Tab-separated table of C-alpha atoms in Angstrom:
chain	number	residue	atom	x	y	z
A	149	MET	CA	-11.845	-31.432	14.309
A	150	THR	CA	-10.608	-33.562	12.849
A	151	ALA	CA	-7.158	-35.319	14.055
A	152	GLU	CA	-5.014	-33.159	11.767
A	153	GLN	CA	-6.963	-29.886	11.879
A	154	ARG	CA	-5.318	-30.684	15.774
A	155	SER	CA	-1.914	-31.369	15.204
A	156	PRO	CA	1.073	-29.453	16.228
A	157	GLN	CA	1.731	-28.090	12.250
A	158	VAL	CA	-1.797	-26.645	11.723
A	159	ARG	CA	-1.718	-24.875	14.960
A	160	ARG	CA	2.011	-23.676	14.799
A	161	GLU	CA	0.665	-22.187	10.864
A	162	LEU	CA	-2.788	-20.762	13.015
A	163	LEU	CA	-0.310	-19.762	15.289
A	164	ILE	CA	2.004	-17.620	13.238
A	165	GLY	CA	0.060	-16.188	10.310
A	166	LEU	CA	-2.766	-14.529	13.105
A	167	VAL	CA	1.355	-12.795	14.673
A	168	TRP	CA	2.156	-11.606	11.192
A	169	VAL	CA	-1.789	-10.064	10.516
A	170	THR	CA	-1.587	-7.993	13.255
A	171	ALA	CA	1.490	-6.602	12.861
A	172	ILE	CA	0.488	-5.694	9.418
A	173	ALA	CA	-2.260	-4.568	10.438
A	174	VAL	CA	-0.273	-2.265	14.005
A	175	ILE	CA	2.408	-2.056	10.673
A	176	TRP	CA	-0.126	-0.626	8.303
A	177	SER	CA	-1.798	1.963	10.606
A	178	ALA	CA	1.134	3.022	12.102
A	179	PHE	CA	2.607	4.421	8.114
A	180	HIS	CA	-1.349	6.391	7.647
A	181	LEU	CA	-0.106	7.881	10.777
A	182	SER	CA	3.349	8.704	10.498
A	183	GLY	CA	2.796	10.013	6.617
A	184	ARG	CA	0.501	12.731	8.446
A	185	LEU	CA	2.646	13.024	11.438
A	186	ALA	CA	6.072	13.676	8.678
A	187	ALA	CA	4.090	16.243	6.562
A	188	GLN	CA	3.896	18.527	9.387
A	189	TYR	CA	7.398	18.281	10.179
A	190	THR	CA	10.797	19.059	7.720
A	191	LEU	CA	10.845	15.935	5.505
A	192	THR	CA	9.299	16.190	2.154
A	193	PRO	CA	7.155	13.077	0.517
A	194	PHE	CA	10.773	13.103	-2.345
A	195	ASP	CA	12.962	12.796	0.787
A	196	LEU	CA	10.314	9.846	2.623
A	197	THR	CA	10.563	7.871	-0.746
A	198	THR	CA	13.974	7.462	-1.000
A	199	LEU	CA	14.519	6.485	2.801
A	200	ARG	CA	11.360	3.885	2.073
A	201	VAL	CA	13.869	2.583	-0.377
A	202	CYS	CA	17.449	3.359	1.071
A	203	VAL	CA	17.634	-0.149	2.815
A	204	ALA	CA	16.165	-2.433	0.664
A	205	GLY	CA	17.825	-0.637	-2.365
A	206	THR	CA	21.574	-1.762	-1.224
A	207	ILE	CA	20.844	-4.478	0.006
A	208	PHE	CA	18.490	-6.265	-2.957
A	209	LEU	CA	21.492	-4.588	-5.232
A	210	PRO	CA	23.498	-7.576	-5.241
A	211	TRP	CA	20.709	-10.092	-5.623
A	212	LEU	CA	19.418	-8.786	-8.742
A	213	LEU	CA	22.236	-8.473	-10.638
A	214	ARG	CA	22.950	-11.915	-9.798
A	215	ASN	CA	19.712	-13.183	-10.117
A	216	GLY	CA	18.855	-11.134	-13.249
A	217	LEU	CA	15.313	-9.983	-13.956
A	218	GLY	CA	13.883	-13.811	-14.745
A	219	GLY	CA	13.286	-12.732	-18.419
A	220	MET	CA	11.682	-9.262	-18.396
A	221	ARG	CA	12.664	-6.424	-20.123
A	222	PHE	CA	14.061	-3.273	-18.706
A	223	TRP	CA	11.266	-1.245	-20.201
A	224	GLN	CA	8.532	-3.674	-17.901
A	225	ALA	CA	11.073	-4.040	-14.643
A	226	LEU	CA	11.529	0.622	-15.005
A	227	LEU	CA	7.397	0.589	-14.988
A	228	LEU	CA	7.441	-1.448	-12.417
A	229	ALA	CA	8.950	0.089	-10.328
A	230	LEU	CA	8.318	3.255	-10.861
A	231	SER	CA	4.812	3.035	-10.337
A	232	ALA	CA	4.554	1.134	-7.079
A	233	GLY	CA	7.826	3.388	-6.462
A	234	PRO	CA	7.710	6.926	-6.717
A	235	GLY	CA	4.776	6.259	-8.324
A	236	PHE	CA	2.757	5.123	-5.117
A	237	SER	CA	5.184	6.672	-1.949
A	238	VAL	CA	5.212	10.453	-3.619
A	239	PHE	CA	1.278	10.942	-3.962
A	240	ALA	CA	0.873	8.799	-0.927
A	241	PHE	CA	3.069	11.052	1.204
A	242	GLY	CA	2.100	14.172	-1.263
A	243	GLY	CA	-1.922	13.224	-0.095
A	244	TYR	CA	-0.426	13.994	4.077
A	245	LEU	CA	-0.171	17.710	3.269
A	246	PHE	CA	-3.492	18.371	2.167
A	247	ALA	CA	-5.564	15.563	3.365
A	248	PRO	CA	-6.079	13.489	7.082
A	249	ALA	CA	-4.820	10.604	7.803
A	250	ALA	CA	-8.505	8.583	7.948
A	251	HIS	CA	-9.036	10.215	4.374
A	252	GLY	CA	-5.426	8.825	2.923
A	253	ALA	CA	-5.426	5.297	5.234
A	254	THR	CA	-9.002	4.607	3.326
A	255	ILE	CA	-8.588	5.726	-0.219
A	256	LEU	CA	-5.258	4.555	-0.212
A	257	ALA	CA	-6.088	1.394	1.553
A	258	GLY	CA	-9.687	1.130	0.168
A	259	THR	CA	-9.871	1.825	-3.295
A	260	LEU	CA	-8.221	-0.465	-4.330
A	261	PRO	CA	-10.322	-2.386	-5.999
A	262	LEU	CA	-11.765	0.533	-7.396
A	263	PHE	CA	-8.553	0.719	-9.899
A	264	THR	CA	-7.472	-3.606	-9.980
A	265	ALA	CA	-10.428	-4.941	-11.148
A	266	PRO	CA	-10.937	-2.313	-14.832
A	267	LEU	CA	-7.204	-2.731	-15.256
A	268	ALA	CA	-7.343	-6.744	-14.636
A	269	TRP	CA	-10.281	-6.827	-16.897
A	270	TRP	CA	-8.083	-4.746	-19.613
A	271	LEU	CA	-4.654	-6.343	-19.260
A	272	VAL	CA	-4.985	-10.234	-17.902
A	273	GLY	CA	-9.066	-10.984	-18.553
A	274	GLU	CA	-10.346	-11.313	-15.211
A	275	ARG	CA	-13.561	-10.824	-14.795
A	276	VAL	CA	-15.226	-9.346	-12.180
A	277	ASN	CA	-18.214	-11.645	-10.209
A	278	PRO	CA	-21.541	-9.726	-9.124
A	279	ILE	CA	-20.691	-9.426	-5.715
A	280	ARG	CA	-17.208	-8.257	-6.193
A	281	ALA	CA	-19.399	-5.674	-8.466
A	282	ALA	CA	-21.356	-4.936	-5.935
A	283	SER	CA	-18.027	-4.338	-3.096
A	284	ILE	CA	-16.545	-1.707	-6.060
A	285	THR	CA	-19.931	0.117	-6.362
A	286	VAL	CA	-20.421	0.683	-2.459
A	287	ILE	CA	-16.552	1.357	-1.875
A	288	PHE	CA	-16.917	4.103	-5.693
A	289	ALA	CA	-19.832	5.086	-2.972
A	290	GLY	CA	-18.124	5.481	-0.177
A	291	ALA	CA	-14.450	7.431	-1.757
A	292	MET	CA	-17.552	10.137	-3.018
A	293	LEU	CA	-18.362	10.797	-0.162
A	294	LEU	CA	-15.090	11.493	1.186
A	295	LEU	CA	-14.143	13.782	-1.967
A	296	LEU	CA	-16.985	15.616	-1.273
A	297	ASP	CA	-15.990	16.424	2.779
A	298	ALA	CA	-12.722	17.042	1.369
A	299	THR	CA	-14.730	20.022	-1.309
A	300	GLY	CA	-17.342	20.923	1.624
A	301	VAL	CA	-16.411	20.855	4.616
A	302	GLY	CA	-12.856	20.153	4.397
A	303	GLN	CA	-9.857	22.132	4.941
A	304	ALA	CA	-8.654	24.315	2.216
A	305	ASN	CA	-6.841	22.897	-0.642
A	306	GLN	CA	-8.394	18.881	0.877
A	307	TRP	CA	-9.543	18.005	-2.082
A	308	ILE	CA	-5.936	18.185	-3.515
A	309	GLY	CA	-4.897	15.658	-1.167
A	310	ASP	CA	-7.637	13.352	-1.213
A	311	LEU	CA	-6.796	13.243	-5.507
A	312	SER	CA	-3.357	12.649	-4.286
A	313	PHE	CA	-4.048	9.317	-2.799
A	314	PHE	CA	-6.462	8.075	-5.483
A	315	VAL	CA	-3.200	8.517	-8.190
A	316	GLY	CA	-0.987	6.577	-5.554
A	317	ALA	CA	-3.821	3.928	-5.184
A	318	ALA	CA	-4.482	3.431	-9.300
A	319	THR	CA	-0.719	3.021	-9.549
A	320	TRP	CA	0.136	0.339	-6.754
A	321	SER	CA	-2.985	-1.426	-8.274
A	322	LEU	CA	-1.018	-1.346	-11.887
A	323	PHE	CA	1.759	-2.554	-9.940
A	324	GLY	CA	-0.055	-5.732	-8.953
A	325	VAL	CA	-1.781	-6.019	-12.341
A	326	LEU	CA	1.272	-5.854	-14.504
A	327	ALA	CA	2.952	-8.155	-11.893
A	328	ARG	CA	0.700	-10.891	-12.430
A	329	LYS	CA	0.554	-10.385	-15.303
A	330	TRP	CA	4.042	-10.464	-16.063
A	331	GLN	CA	4.400	-13.049	-13.103
A	332	VAL	CA	7.145	-11.941	-11.398
A	333	THR	CA	7.585	-13.449	-7.560
A	334	PRO	CA	7.275	-11.690	-4.640
A	335	LEU	CA	10.354	-11.642	-4.241
A	336	ARG	CA	11.795	-10.387	-7.721
A	337	SER	CA	9.865	-8.149	-7.458
A	338	ALA	CA	9.989	-5.980	-4.391
A	339	ALA	CA	13.589	-6.206	-5.421
A	340	ILE	CA	13.318	-4.539	-8.752
A	341	VAL	CA	11.383	-1.682	-7.529
A	342	ALA	CA	13.471	-0.966	-4.630
A	343	THR	CA	16.650	-1.722	-6.938
A	344	PHE	CA	15.188	0.525	-9.774
A	345	THR	CA	14.336	3.374	-7.610
A	346	PHE	CA	17.129	3.776	-4.662
A	347	VAL	CA	19.729	3.492	-7.976
A	348	ILE	CA	17.123	5.457	-10.375
A	349	PHE	CA	15.235	7.461	-8.544
A	350	THR	CA	17.028	8.747	-5.602
A	351	PRO	CA	19.925	10.593	-7.644
A	352	VAL	CA	17.157	12.447	-9.737
A	353	HIS	CA	16.377	13.314	-5.998
A	354	LEU	CA	19.749	14.514	-4.366
A	355	LEU	CA	19.778	16.110	-7.646
A	356	PHE	CA	16.821	18.526	-8.855
A	357	LEU	CA	13.894	18.001	-6.669
A	358	PRO	CA	13.071	19.541	-2.829
A	359	SER	CA	14.807	17.520	-0.345
A	360	GLY	CA	14.766	18.704	3.378
A	361	LEU	CA	17.802	15.797	4.550
A	362	PHE	CA	20.165	18.753	5.187
A	363	ASP	CA	17.958	20.782	7.292
A	364	ALA	CA	15.825	17.802	8.741
A	365	PRO	CA	17.690	17.168	12.150
A	366	TRP	CA	18.981	12.962	12.216
A	367	GLN	CA	16.506	11.979	14.971
A	368	GLU	CA	13.734	12.607	11.696
A	369	ILE	CA	15.835	11.040	9.531
A	370	GLY	CA	16.220	8.682	11.417
A	371	ALA	CA	12.715	7.590	12.207
A	372	GLN	CA	11.403	7.520	9.368
A	373	TRP	CA	14.438	5.352	7.937
A	374	VAL	CA	13.985	2.575	10.151
A	375	PHE	CA	10.137	2.475	10.421
A	376	GLN	CA	9.395	3.160	6.376
A	377	GLY	CA	13.252	1.820	4.988
A	378	VAL	CA	12.349	-1.347	7.699
A	379	ILE	CA	9.962	-2.225	9.085
A	380	VAL	CA	6.988	-1.309	6.134
A	381	PHE	CA	9.271	-2.339	3.208
A	382	PHE	CA	10.346	-5.444	4.838
A	383	GLY	CA	7.106	-5.921	6.956
A	384	SER	CA	4.673	-5.468	4.920
A	385	THR	CA	6.848	-7.345	1.819
A	386	PHE	CA	7.746	-10.581	3.929
A	387	GLY	CA	4.688	-10.440	6.449
A	388	TYR	CA	2.051	-10.403	3.845
A	389	THR	CA	3.509	-12.894	1.930
A	390	ARG	CA	3.605	-15.053	5.341
A	391	ALA	CA	0.467	-14.807	6.660
A	392	VAL	CA	-1.446	-15.714	2.996
A	393	ALA	CA	0.884	-18.812	3.669
A	394	ALA	CA	-0.392	-19.362	6.921
A	395	LEU	CA	-4.032	-18.149	6.916
A	396	GLY	CA	-4.904	-18.138	2.755
A	397	ALA	CA	-5.642	-14.695	0.885
A	398	THR	CA	-8.268	-14.180	1.727
A	399	PRO	CA	-8.459	-13.925	5.661
A	400	THR	CA	-5.099	-12.034	5.240
A	401	ALA	CA	-6.206	-9.397	3.219
A	402	THR	CA	-9.128	-8.622	4.987
A	403	VAL	CA	-7.218	-7.060	8.277
A	404	VAL	CA	-6.924	-4.264	5.159
A	405	ALA	CA	-10.280	-3.810	5.731
A	406	VAL	CA	-9.161	-2.810	9.394
A	407	VAL	CA	-6.869	-0.545	8.926
A	408	PRO	CA	-9.193	3.321	7.624
A	409	ALA	CA	-11.333	2.184	10.489
A	410	ALA	CA	-8.198	1.871	13.026
A	411	VAL	CA	-6.772	5.001	11.397
A	412	ALA	CA	-9.810	6.651	11.695
A	413	LEU	CA	-10.075	6.416	15.429
A	414	LEU	CA	-6.331	7.103	15.950
A	415	ALA	CA	-5.660	10.125	14.094
A	416	TRP	CA	-8.733	11.093	16.524
A	417	LEU	CA	-7.245	10.667	19.390
A	418	VAL	CA	-3.822	11.275	18.469
A	419	LEU	CA	-3.920	13.834	16.014
A	420	ASP	CA	-6.763	15.396	16.891
A	421	GLU	CA	-8.731	15.120	13.337
A	422	PRO	CA	-12.232	14.041	14.341
A	423	LEU	CA	-14.088	13.690	10.690
A	424	SER	CA	-17.196	15.020	10.051
A	425	LEU	CA	-20.622	13.056	9.489
A	426	ILE	CA	-20.541	12.780	5.646
A	427	ALA	CA	-16.707	10.955	6.342
A	428	THR	CA	-17.412	8.574	9.276
A	429	ILE	CA	-19.703	7.398	6.267
A	430	GLY	CA	-17.812	7.576	3.561
A	431	VAL	CA	-15.418	5.357	6.034
A	432	VAL	CA	-17.378	3.305	6.727
A	433	LEU	CA	-19.076	2.304	3.204
A	434	VAL	CA	-14.816	1.731	2.414
A	435	VAL	CA	-14.915	-0.622	4.685
A	436	ILE	CA	-17.925	-2.683	4.245
A	437	GLY	CA	-17.021	-2.875	0.617
A	438	MET	CA	-13.421	-4.112	1.329
A	439	MET	CA	-14.738	-7.081	4.002
A	440	THR	CA	-17.402	-8.072	1.098
A	441	SER	CA	-14.643	-7.304	-2.109
A	442	GLY	CA	-12.876	-11.503	-0.604
A	443	LEU	CA	-16.185	-13.082	-0.811
A	444	ARG	CA	-16.049	-15.090	-3.554
A	445	GLY	CA	-20.035	-15.230	-5.676
A	446	PRO	CA	-21.989	-18.894	-6.451
A	447	ARG	CA	-19.854	-21.590	-8.429
A	448	LYS	CA	-20.519	-20.083	-12.060
A	449	ALA	CA	-19.086	-16.748	-10.866
A	450	MET	CA	-16.198	-18.456	-9.725
A	451	ALA	CA	-15.126	-20.285	-12.540
A	452	ALA	CA	-15.115	-16.474	-14.703
A	453	ASP	CA	-12.736	-15.456	-12.250
């Protein structure tokens, strides 16, 4: 180990990265468990979407008015907001009305490469190396086993929840690829998603869409407001980028692979949602595919990325 590696600054960055990457795993696992729990109470997926962005939207609105869209056109900003705002949240939370937490965590997190790879090839010309292609194949096989479980041994209409999760994963993948294509910084993308969703979606939600905000107890509203609007949004937005800066993109991304397995175990223990054998194999395949998707191929393949 070199003197540089032993330096206090390096050790400090490593510690910061480990703290944030652990926090992200906990936050994302809790997100899926809370989404499943929320489906059993009063608030609708539209309510949860509004609560998710109301704090950040209020905070980011003055910043966005002062700093602008960074050269983006209005329709581009609107598309980013729709894909990462209601496009993701409504389908993610809506899926938990029908499907268990482990299905949501596995599909929402695990199937992102299934949609990101073809979108990145189409929109930004990114080629897929052999290792990434193999990992996507494994993830696809696991996802199909989960869908088979939903249509076979799962509860009635569980397949609707799984399909909703697939749509949520697809819209989030679209957001990520478009943000890369248009070179939107993380801060500006977070500001656009939160502000546009809050200003445009919330009035439509309150006027025309099903809502339980006026019927739910204040404890339920307050808990979701704090967790979804503060902890999840800001923790994910800042924490993930800080972990990447400290540890690197690939080690940080690997934490996502922990989430489906952790949620499957916690859902069994806390929510009494045991997995069937088919679903268990599906989760394992998705986790394996996620862990290998961050690996690089040989040098020739790397140049094609």
